[in-house]
Amino acid sequence: MRRELMNMNTTIRIAKVTCEVYKSLAPLAIASLRKQNIEHVHAHSRRAVVLREQSTFSFLPTITGLDEDPAEVLEFYLPWSQAEQVLKTVVREVNLSAPGRGSIYAEEVQLRNPEGVDFINSNVTLSGDAQPELILTELASINCVVQRGQGNEIARHALEAGTNVPAISFGLGTGLRNKLGLIRVTIPAEKELVNVIVHAQDRDEIMNALIQAGRLDQPGNGFIGASPVGFGVLNPKTFRGKQRYSASMEQVITAIDQLKTGTEWRKKTVSLQRSDVYLKKSFLHDLLNMTLICNEGKSSDIVNAAISAGAGGATISKIKYSTMTASKHAVSPAREAISMGVSPKSVEAIIHAIEAAGAFGSDTACIVETKPLPLACTYLGK
């Protein structure tokens, strides 16, 4: 008899909280999570990208380059009802309300755990003195998968479109690449994953700009998708250069956000012009983002099973699992995350297929995370 998998979303709402801070601030963030009894954390590295003013003669236009800094990403699951309090505590203790330190945000997800393992932090110690930080709502997470070496160009276009600080990590592409026939010989498996959190009202405009910048609707150029983010505190310090006034632009924007108690005043009014047609022609709608997290070395069998059940392309990246307390289960600290955009109709078939491939056994310990992917774009063939 097939074992029924745990779907925690049938009883409580689950939040996935992502805390992204510069490397030097990671110990502060970890200490805050430990104090709040966040036991189960997945971590990985990214590089945060900002614009940098380059020195020129005063009579010449300003030239901007890119600066990169190592960042640490901490991801964990907990009941939705506790997410805002935990987030506010981390913001206060790591001072994330100050521009240039990092971001933290929460997404609502569905989660299925492997047998005998519960990755949901349900015994959180909530702080009673969390300050009423300004928490942004109605956000969206835009994720691009591009060829290695193209990530900085996508990040530059995002910054020039007025986003918060984008971050880039590495991964391996599989699945869709294998369907491209002879052209795949010229397409390396190594990928760069670009993530940026934007205000929901700007999502379509920014996605369209990134699609055109990376030609992401052309064969082998990559994938882009957007999913909703419930709330968070973002890093707006996207530019480094001479400060000509007593306050930086980031400080001014943060102050206006606080005065307006939100970011609606920032809404762009620029017409998309010809990109309206581009959007209608290129976008996929109402998919799900499925992330499978398993012990290192087990991803190949899981990806093959998922593709046989209807999944398209997949991107695999390395992550680390850590537990803040003595662990009673044998989850490997070396983990792999498999990310796919799938049709909602394919989810159960994919889960059954990966279960048959041993995904939920103790030696693999696979988590299945799903969340809405209302907009996406990639090459669909002729």
Coordinates of C-alpha atoms in Angstrom, one line a residue:
M1 CA 0.0 0.0 0.0
R2 CA 1.3 3.4 -0.9
R3 CA 2.3 5.5 2.1
E4 CA 0.3 8.7 2.3
L5 CA 2.6 11.7 2.3
M6 CA 2.2 14.5 4.9
N7 CA 0.7 17.7 3.5
M8 CA 0.9 20.1 6.3
N9 CA -1.1 22.7 4.5
T10 CA -4.2 20.6 5.1
T11 CA -4.1 21.8 8.7
I12 CA -2.0 24.9 9.0
R13 CA -0.6 27.6 6.7
I14 CA 3.1 27.2 6.1
A15 CA 5.5 30.1 5.6
K16 CA 8.9 29.8 4.0
V17 CA 11.1 32.6 5.3
T18 CA 14.2 33.6 3.4
C19 CA 16.8 35.7 5.1
E20 CA 19.6 37.0 2.9
V21 CA 22.4 39.0 4.5
Y22 CA 25.9 39.9 3.6
K23 CA 28.4 37.3 4.8
S24 CA 29.8 39.3 7.7
L25 CA 26.2 39.6 9.1
A26 CA 25.4 35.8 8.9
P27 CA 26.5 35.1 12.5
L28 CA 24.1 37.7 13.8
A29 CA 21.2 36.2 11.7
I30 CA 22.0 32.7 12.9
A31 CA 22.2 33.8 16.5
S32 CA 18.7 35.4 16.2
L33 CA 17.3 32.2 14.7
R34 CA 18.9 30.1 17.4
K35 CA 17.4 32.3 20.1
Q36 CA 14.0 31.9 18.6
N37 CA 14.4 28.1 18.5
I38 CA 14.5 27.8 14.7
E39 CA 15.9 24.3 14.6
H40 CA 15.9 23.3 10.9
V41 CA 17.6 25.6 8.3
H42 CA 18.7 25.2 4.7
A43 CA 21.6 27.6 3.7
H44 CA 23.4 28.5 0.6
S45 CA 25.6 31.2 -0.9
R46 CA 24.8 34.0 -3.3
R47 CA 26.5 37.1 -4.5
A48 CA 24.7 40.4 -4.1
V49 CA 25.0 42.8 -7.0
V50 CA 24.8 46.6 -6.9
L51 CA 25.7 49.5 -9.2
R52 CA 28.9 51.3 -8.6
E53 CA 29.9 54.8 -9.7
Q54 CA 33.2 54.7 -11.6
S55 CA 35.5 57.7 -11.5
T56 CA 35.5 59.9 -14.5
F57 CA 36.4 63.5 -15.4
S58 CA 33.8 65.9 -13.9
F59 CA 32.7 67.1 -17.3
L60 CA 31.9 63.6 -18.6
P61 CA 28.7 61.6 -17.9
T62 CA 28.8 59.3 -14.9
I63 CA 29.7 55.7 -15.8
T64 CA 28.4 52.8 -13.6
G65 CA 29.9 49.4 -13.1
L66 CA 28.9 46.5 -10.9
D67 CA 30.0 45.5 -7.4
E68 CA 29.6 42.0 -6.1
D69 CA 29.6 40.9 -2.4
P70 CA 29.2 37.4 -0.9
A71 CA 25.9 36.8 0.8
E72 CA 24.5 34.0 2.9
V73 CA 20.9 32.8 2.5
L74 CA 19.1 31.1 5.3
E75 CA 15.7 29.4 4.5
F76 CA 13.4 27.8 7.0
Y77 CA 9.7 26.7 7.4
L78 CA 7.3 27.6 10.2
P79 CA 3.6 28.1 10.7
W80 CA 2.3 31.2 8.9
S81 CA 0.8 32.7 12.1
Q82 CA 4.3 33.0 13.6
A83 CA 6.2 34.2 10.5
E84 CA 5.7 38.0 11.0
Q85 CA 6.9 38.0 14.6
V86 CA 10.0 35.9 13.8
L87 CA 10.7 38.2 10.8
K88 CA 10.4 41.4 12.9
T89 CA 12.7 40.0 15.6
V90 CA 15.4 39.2 13.0
V91 CA 15.0 42.6 11.4
R92 CA 15.6 44.3 14.8
E93 CA 18.5 42.1 15.9
V94 CA 20.3 42.2 12.6
N95 CA 19.2 45.9 11.9
L96 CA 17.9 45.0 8.4
S97 CA 15.8 48.1 8.4
A98 CA 19.0 50.0 7.6
P99 CA 19.8 50.0 3.9
G100 CA 22.8 47.9 2.8
R101 CA 22.6 45.0 5.3
G102 CA 20.2 42.5 3.7
S103 CA 16.6 41.3 3.2
I104 CA 14.1 38.9 4.8
Y105 CA 10.7 37.9 3.4
A106 CA 8.0 35.2 3.8
E107 CA 6.2 33.2 1.1
E108 CA 3.2 30.9 1.7
V109 CA 4.0 27.4 0.5
Q110 CA 2.6 23.9 0.6
L111 CA 5.0 21.3 2.1
R112 CA 5.3 17.6 2.1
N113 CA 7.8 16.0 4.5
P114 CA 9.6 12.7 4.1
E115 CA 8.8 9.8 6.5
G116 CA 10.0 10.4 10.1
V117 CA 11.3 13.9 9.4
D118 CA 9.5 17.2 10.1
F119 CA 11.3 20.3 8.7
I120 CA 8.7 22.7 10.0
N121 CA 9.8 24.7 12.9
S122 CA 6.7 24.4 15.0
N123 CA 8.2 25.1 18.5
V124 CA 9.3 28.7 17.9
T125 CA 10.1 30.9 20.9
L126 CA 8.4 34.2 20.0
S127 CA 9.9 37.4 21.3
G128 CA 7.5 39.7 23.0
D129 CA 9.4 42.9 22.4
A130 CA 9.7 42.9 18.6
Q131 CA 9.4 46.5 17.4
P132 CA 6.6 47.5 14.9
E133 CA 9.0 47.6 11.9
L134 CA 7.6 48.8 8.5
I135 CA 6.9 45.5 6.7
L136 CA 6.3 45.7 3.0
T137 CA 3.4 43.7 1.5
E138 CA 2.2 42.7 -1.9
L139 CA 5.6 41.7 -3.2
A140 CA 6.8 39.2 -5.9
S141 CA 9.9 37.1 -6.3
I142 CA 11.3 37.0 -9.9
N143 CA 13.7 34.2 -10.6
C144 CA 15.8 33.8 -13.8
V145 CA 17.8 30.8 -14.9
V146 CA 20.4 31.9 -17.5
Q147 CA 23.6 30.7 -19.0
R148 CA 26.7 31.0 -16.7
G149 CA 28.2 34.4 -17.3
Q150 CA 24.9 36.1 -18.1
G151 CA 23.7 36.7 -14.6
N152 CA 25.4 40.0 -14.1
E153 CA 23.8 41.4 -17.3
I154 CA 20.3 40.4 -16.0
A155 CA 21.1 41.9 -12.6
R156 CA 22.2 45.1 -14.2
H157 CA 18.9 45.4 -16.1
A158 CA 17.0 44.7 -12.9
L159 CA 18.9 47.4 -11.1
E160 CA 18.4 49.9 -13.9
A161 CA 14.7 49.2 -13.8
G162 CA 14.6 50.3 -10.1
T163 CA 14.5 47.0 -8.2
N164 CA 16.0 46.2 -4.9
V165 CA 19.4 44.3 -4.7
P166 CA 19.4 41.2 -6.9
A167 CA 21.4 38.1 -5.9
I168 CA 23.0 35.4 -8.1
S169 CA 23.9 31.8 -7.4
F170 CA 25.0 28.8 -9.4
G171 CA 23.2 25.6 -10.6
L172 CA 23.0 22.9 -13.2
G173 CA 20.3 22.7 -15.9
T174 CA 18.7 19.5 -17.0
G175 CA 15.5 18.2 -18.6
L176 CA 14.5 20.8 -21.1
R177 CA 18.1 21.1 -22.3
N178 CA 18.0 17.4 -23.3
K179 CA 15.0 18.1 -25.6
L180 CA 16.8 20.6 -27.8
G181 CA 18.4 18.1 -30.0
L182 CA 21.8 19.0 -31.6
I183 CA 21.5 22.6 -30.3
R184 CA 22.2 21.3 -26.8
V185 CA 25.8 20.7 -27.7
T186 CA 26.3 24.4 -27.7
I187 CA 24.4 25.0 -24.5
P188 CA 26.4 24.3 -21.3
A189 CA 24.7 22.8 -18.3
E190 CA 26.1 25.3 -15.9
K191 CA 23.6 28.0 -15.0
E192 CA 23.3 31.2 -13.0
L193 CA 20.2 31.8 -10.9
V194 CA 19.2 35.4 -10.5
N195 CA 16.7 36.3 -7.8
V196 CA 15.1 39.7 -7.2
I197 CA 12.2 40.8 -5.0
V198 CA 10.0 43.5 -6.5
H199 CA 6.7 45.3 -5.7
A200 CA 3.8 43.3 -7.2
Q201 CA 2.6 46.3 -9.2
D202 CA 6.0 46.4 -11.0
R203 CA 6.2 42.7 -11.6
D204 CA 5.1 42.6 -15.3
E205 CA 7.1 45.5 -16.4
I206 CA 10.3 44.2 -14.8
M207 CA 9.8 40.7 -16.0
N208 CA 9.3 41.9 -19.6
A209 CA 12.5 44.0 -19.4
L210 CA 14.4 41.0 -18.2
I211 CA 12.9 38.7 -20.9
Q212 CA 14.0 41.1 -23.6
A213 CA 17.4 41.7 -22.0
G214 CA 18.2 38.0 -21.8
R215 CA 16.2 36.9 -24.9
L216 CA 14.7 34.3 -22.6
D217 CA 12.0 33.2 -25.1
Q218 CA 14.7 32.0 -27.5
P219 CA 16.2 28.5 -27.6
G220 CA 18.6 27.7 -24.8
N221 CA 18.6 31.1 -23.2
G222 CA 16.9 30.3 -20.0
F223 CA 13.7 30.6 -17.9
I224 CA 12.0 33.3 -15.9
G225 CA 9.1 33.0 -13.5
A226 CA 7.4 35.1 -10.8
S227 CA 5.8 34.0 -7.6
P228 CA 3.9 36.0 -4.9
V229 CA 5.7 37.0 -1.6
G230 CA 3.5 37.8 1.4
F231 CA 5.6 40.3 3.2
G232 CA 9.2 41.3 4.0
V233 CA 11.9 43.9 4.5
L234 CA 14.1 44.5 1.5
N235 CA 17.5 45.9 0.8
P236 CA 17.2 49.1 -1.2
K237 CA 20.9 50.1 -1.3
T238 CA 21.6 49.4 -4.9
F239 CA 24.2 52.1 -5.7
R240 CA 27.6 52.9 -4.4
G241 CA 29.3 56.2 -5.1
K242 CA 29.9 59.7 -3.9
Q243 CA 27.2 60.9 -1.5
R244 CA 26.6 64.5 -2.5
Y245 CA 23.9 65.3 0.1
S246 CA 23.5 64.7 3.8
A247 CA 21.2 61.7 3.2
S248 CA 21.5 59.0 0.6
M249 CA 18.7 58.3 -1.8
E250 CA 18.1 54.9 0.0
Q251 CA 17.6 56.8 3.3
V252 CA 15.2 59.2 1.6
I253 CA 13.1 56.4 0.1
T254 CA 13.0 54.5 3.4
A255 CA 11.8 57.7 5.2
I256 CA 9.1 58.3 2.6
D257 CA 8.0 54.6 2.9
Q258 CA 7.6 55.1 6.7
L259 CA 5.7 58.4 6.2
K260 CA 3.4 56.8 3.6
T261 CA 3.2 53.5 5.6
G262 CA 3.9 51.6 2.4
T263 CA 5.3 51.7 -1.1
E264 CA 2.2 52.4 -3.2
W265 CA 3.6 55.9 -3.9
R266 CA 6.5 54.3 -5.8
K267 CA 4.2 52.8 -8.4
K268 CA 5.6 53.3 -11.9
T269 CA 3.3 54.9 -14.5
V270 CA 5.4 54.4 -17.6
S271 CA 3.6 52.7 -20.4
L272 CA 4.9 49.3 -21.6
Q273 CA 4.2 50.3 -25.2
R274 CA 5.2 47.4 -27.5
S275 CA 5.9 45.2 -24.5
D276 CA 2.2 44.7 -23.9
V277 CA 2.1 42.6 -27.0
Y278 CA 5.3 40.9 -26.0
L279 CA 3.7 39.8 -22.7
K280 CA 0.6 38.4 -24.2
K281 CA 2.7 36.4 -26.7
S282 CA 5.3 35.0 -24.4
F283 CA 4.0 34.4 -21.0
L284 CA 2.9 31.1 -19.5
H285 CA 0.2 31.3 -16.8
D286 CA -1.0 29.6 -13.6
L287 CA 1.9 27.1 -13.1
L288 CA 3.3 25.9 -9.9
N289 CA 6.9 26.2 -8.8
M290 CA 8.0 22.8 -7.4
T291 CA 11.2 22.5 -5.3
L292 CA 12.5 19.1 -4.3
I293 CA 15.2 19.2 -1.6
C294 CA 17.1 15.9 -1.1
N295 CA 20.3 14.5 0.2
E296 CA 23.3 15.1 -2.1
G297 CA 23.8 12.5 -4.8
K298 CA 20.2 11.6 -5.0
S299 CA 18.9 14.3 -7.3
S300 CA 19.6 12.5 -10.6
D301 CA 17.1 9.7 -10.0
I302 CA 14.5 12.1 -8.7
V303 CA 14.9 14.4 -11.7
N304 CA 14.5 11.5 -14.1
A305 CA 11.4 10.3 -12.3
A306 CA 9.9 13.8 -12.3
I307 CA 10.5 14.3 -16.0
S308 CA 9.0 10.9 -16.8
A309 CA 5.9 12.1 -15.0
G310 CA 5.5 15.3 -16.9
A311 CA 8.0 17.8 -15.5
G312 CA 9.9 20.0 -18.0
G313 CA 13.2 21.5 -17.3
A314 CA 14.9 21.4 -13.9
T315 CA 17.7 23.3 -12.2
I316 CA 19.8 21.7 -9.5
S317 CA 21.8 23.7 -6.9
K318 CA 23.8 22.8 -3.8
I319 CA 22.6 23.8 -0.4
K320 CA 23.5 22.9 3.2
Y321 CA 21.2 21.6 6.0
S322 CA 21.8 22.4 9.6
T323 CA 19.9 21.8 12.8
M324 CA 20.4 24.1 15.8
T325 CA 19.7 21.2 18.2
A326 CA 20.8 17.6 18.5
S327 CA 19.2 15.8 15.6
K328 CA 17.3 12.5 16.0
H329 CA 17.3 11.8 12.2
A330 CA 20.0 11.2 9.7
V331 CA 19.5 14.0 7.2
S332 CA 22.7 14.8 5.4
P333 CA 24.1 18.3 5.9
A334 CA 25.0 18.2 2.1
R335 CA 21.7 18.7 0.2
E336 CA 20.5 19.5 -3.3
A337 CA 17.6 21.6 -4.4
I338 CA 15.7 20.8 -7.6
S339 CA 13.6 23.6 -9.0
M340 CA 10.9 23.1 -11.7
G341 CA 7.9 24.9 -13.1
V342 CA 5.1 22.4 -13.6
S343 CA 1.4 22.2 -14.4
P344 CA -0.8 21.8 -11.3
K345 CA -2.3 18.8 -13.1
S346 CA 1.1 17.1 -13.0
V347 CA 1.9 17.5 -9.3
E348 CA 0.4 14.3 -7.9
A349 CA 1.8 12.2 -10.8
I350 CA 5.3 13.7 -10.2
I351 CA 5.0 13.0 -6.4
H352 CA 4.0 9.4 -7.1
A353 CA 6.9 9.0 -9.5
I354 CA 9.5 10.3 -7.2
E355 CA 8.1 8.3 -4.3
A356 CA 8.5 5.2 -6.4
A357 CA 12.1 6.3 -7.1
G358 CA 12.8 6.3 -3.3
A359 CA 12.6 10.1 -2.7
F360 CA 11.0 9.8 0.7
G361 CA 13.2 7.1 2.1
S362 CA 15.5 7.8 5.0
D363 CA 18.6 7.8 2.8
T364 CA 17.1 10.6 0.5
A365 CA 14.9 12.6 2.9
C366 CA 13.2 14.6 0.1
I367 CA 11.0 17.6 0.9
V368 CA 8.4 18.6 -1.7
E369 CA 7.6 22.4 -1.7
T370 CA 5.1 23.9 -4.0
K371 CA 4.0 27.5 -4.5
P372 CA 2.1 29.4 -7.2
L373 CA 3.9 30.5 -10.3
P374 CA 1.3 32.7 -12.0
L375 CA 3.7 34.0 -14.7
A376 CA 6.6 32.4 -16.5
C377 CA 8.5 32.5 -19.8
T378 CA 10.8 30.2 -21.7
Y379 CA 11.4 28.8 -25.2
L380 CA 8.4 26.6 -26.1
G381 CA 9.5 25.4 -29.5
K382 CA 7.8 26.1 -32.8

